[in-house]
C-alpha cells in the first residue's frame, strides 16, 4: 500500500503558497470581518491568502476544448466537455483526463481533435501523455467520462460517452489503454450519451455501468431556430428524449445490456447528470438522474435487478408549480448533518439550482430558497457541481460551474450573461450557504462558459482541489489554499468481496462528539469523475478518530484511534463485524 502521509508531505512541499497583494489582503480582511458571524476560525486563518488559486498555466495544461461549433447550431455543440481525476499509473498522484468534443459537418478543427491525459509529475506540473497512453484520438463526437476499475485489477479504466457511440478503454497497468468497446459490448450505438456512472447495482463485487442518454439526434437533420433574427440553438424540447442504458458486468470482460430487464428503458427523457448512492440506507445503491425539461428520476434499487422511480413521491421530479426544470448536473452528500444523503441539481436561469434535503420517508424538503441557493443561481445556467468541504470544517460546501447556451442571450436580457462565474458556496452546517466570491480568489470573479467539473486532491495535502472545463476554451485547475489549515482525515478504500473501488461504501467518522457520514458514490456532477478517496474535515479537532465502514458487500468494519491529517489505506476485511486497522 502507498504511504499517503509521506506522499502528502512530499507533494505539499512542491507547491508554494499564494501571496496576494496588500490591497487583496485588506479586501480579504474586510470581507472576513463582514462574515464574522458565520465564519469559523479556519476562515480567519485564510485571511492572508485566496481560498483557491488558478494554477492551470503553471501546471502546464495548455489543451483547449473544441465543440465543432457551426452555422447549423447543433445542440450537441453546447454540451461538452467532460473531465476526470484518476491515478491511471498507480503512482499515488492524481492525473487528469479531459474529453474533447469533435467535428460537425460544418464545424471543422484547424488541428486534430484530441483528448489529453495529463500525468501528474508531483511538482505542481502535468505532462500530456494521451498519445503514449492510446486515448488521445476517438472516432466519434465525445462528451463525458466515467472512471472505474471494471475488472478489479487495481487500475482505473475509462468509459467515454458521446454520439453516435461511446467507448470503453481498459487500463493495461503499464501506462497504456486498449479500446475494448466491441468485445465488452458497451458501445451504446446510435445514442447521444451524456454522463455515466459505475456502480454495483446487484452487489456481486463487479462494477456495472449506467449511461444517461440525452436526445434523439442526427447531424443529417439540423434544426433551425432564431433569436431576434439570428440563428441560434433550439430549445431542448425540440429534441425527443431517450431511455437510460444499464450494462451488467458479466465478470469476463463483457457486459450485458439489461436496460429492459431492469426497467430503466421505460424512463424516456432528456437525461444528463447521474449519481449513484444509497438513498434509503438499505445497503443497496440507488440512482438520482437529472433531466432537462423532463422530470428528474429517483430510482430505488428493488434488490432484484429492477428499479422503481419515486421522484414524484419524493417531490424531486418537478418544481412546486409542476414544471420539470432543465436539470443538468447532480450530486449527493450530507449537507445538514443528519446522516442522510441530500441532493443538488443544477438548472437553467430563472429556475434556480435545486437543493433537496433527503429523508428516509417522503417527501423530501426543497431547501432551495431557504439555503440562499435560489438567489445566488437565479441568473445562471448550471452544469457541473459537487459537494466539497473546501475548508475542512466538517460541513459540506458547494461548487457549481455555470455558463449559458445562447450566445445572443444578452440581446434579450440585461441580467443574464453568456459567460458566467463559478459559485463557491460555504455551508453553515445547516445547509444554508454564503457566497464566498470575495474571498475565493480571482478565478471566482472571472466569467466562463463552463461545463464539466471534477474534484480531487492533486497534491495530497488533504483538501479538495477543483478542475472544470470551458466550452471552446481552456480548462481551469484550482488549487485549494486553506483546507490544509484545518484538521482532516482521508480514506483510500480497497474492496475484496466488494468492487475494488468500494463504490457504494458508507463511511461514518466519530470524533469529538461529532458524527460525519460520507459515501463513495458513483458518478456525480456532470460528464465527470472524481477522486475516489474520501476526505473528512475535522475542523479544530485533532484527536484520534473512530470509523465505521459499511462496505458495498454489507460487511461492517470498525477502526479505532486513527490518526488525523493523513490518508489511511484500508482493505475490506473478510468477515462481518470485523475490526481492523489502516495500512
Coordinates of C-alpha atoms in Angstrom, one line a residue, residues 43 67 72 78 82 99 162 170 223 270 308 400 435 468-469 525 547 571 583:
X43 CA -11.5 31.3 7.6
X67 CA -17.1 21.8 -29.8
X72 CA -26.0 24.6 -38.2
X78 CA -23.2 23.3 -26.4
X82 CA -16.1 16.0 -19.6
X99 CA -12.8 14.9 -23.1
X162 CA -20.7 10.6 -26.9
X170 CA -9.1 -0.9 -20.5
X223 CA -33.0 22.1 -36.5
X270 CA -33.6 14.1 -21.8
X308 CA -38.7 1.9 -9.1
X400 CA -21.0 25.0 -9.2
X435 CA -21.3 33.1 -1.4
X468 CA -13.7 22.4 -14.7
X469 CA -13.9 22.6 -18.5
X525 CA -21.5 16.3 -11.2
X547 CA -14.6 5.0 12.0
X571 CA -8.7 -3.0 2.8
X583 CA -2.5 0.0 6.1

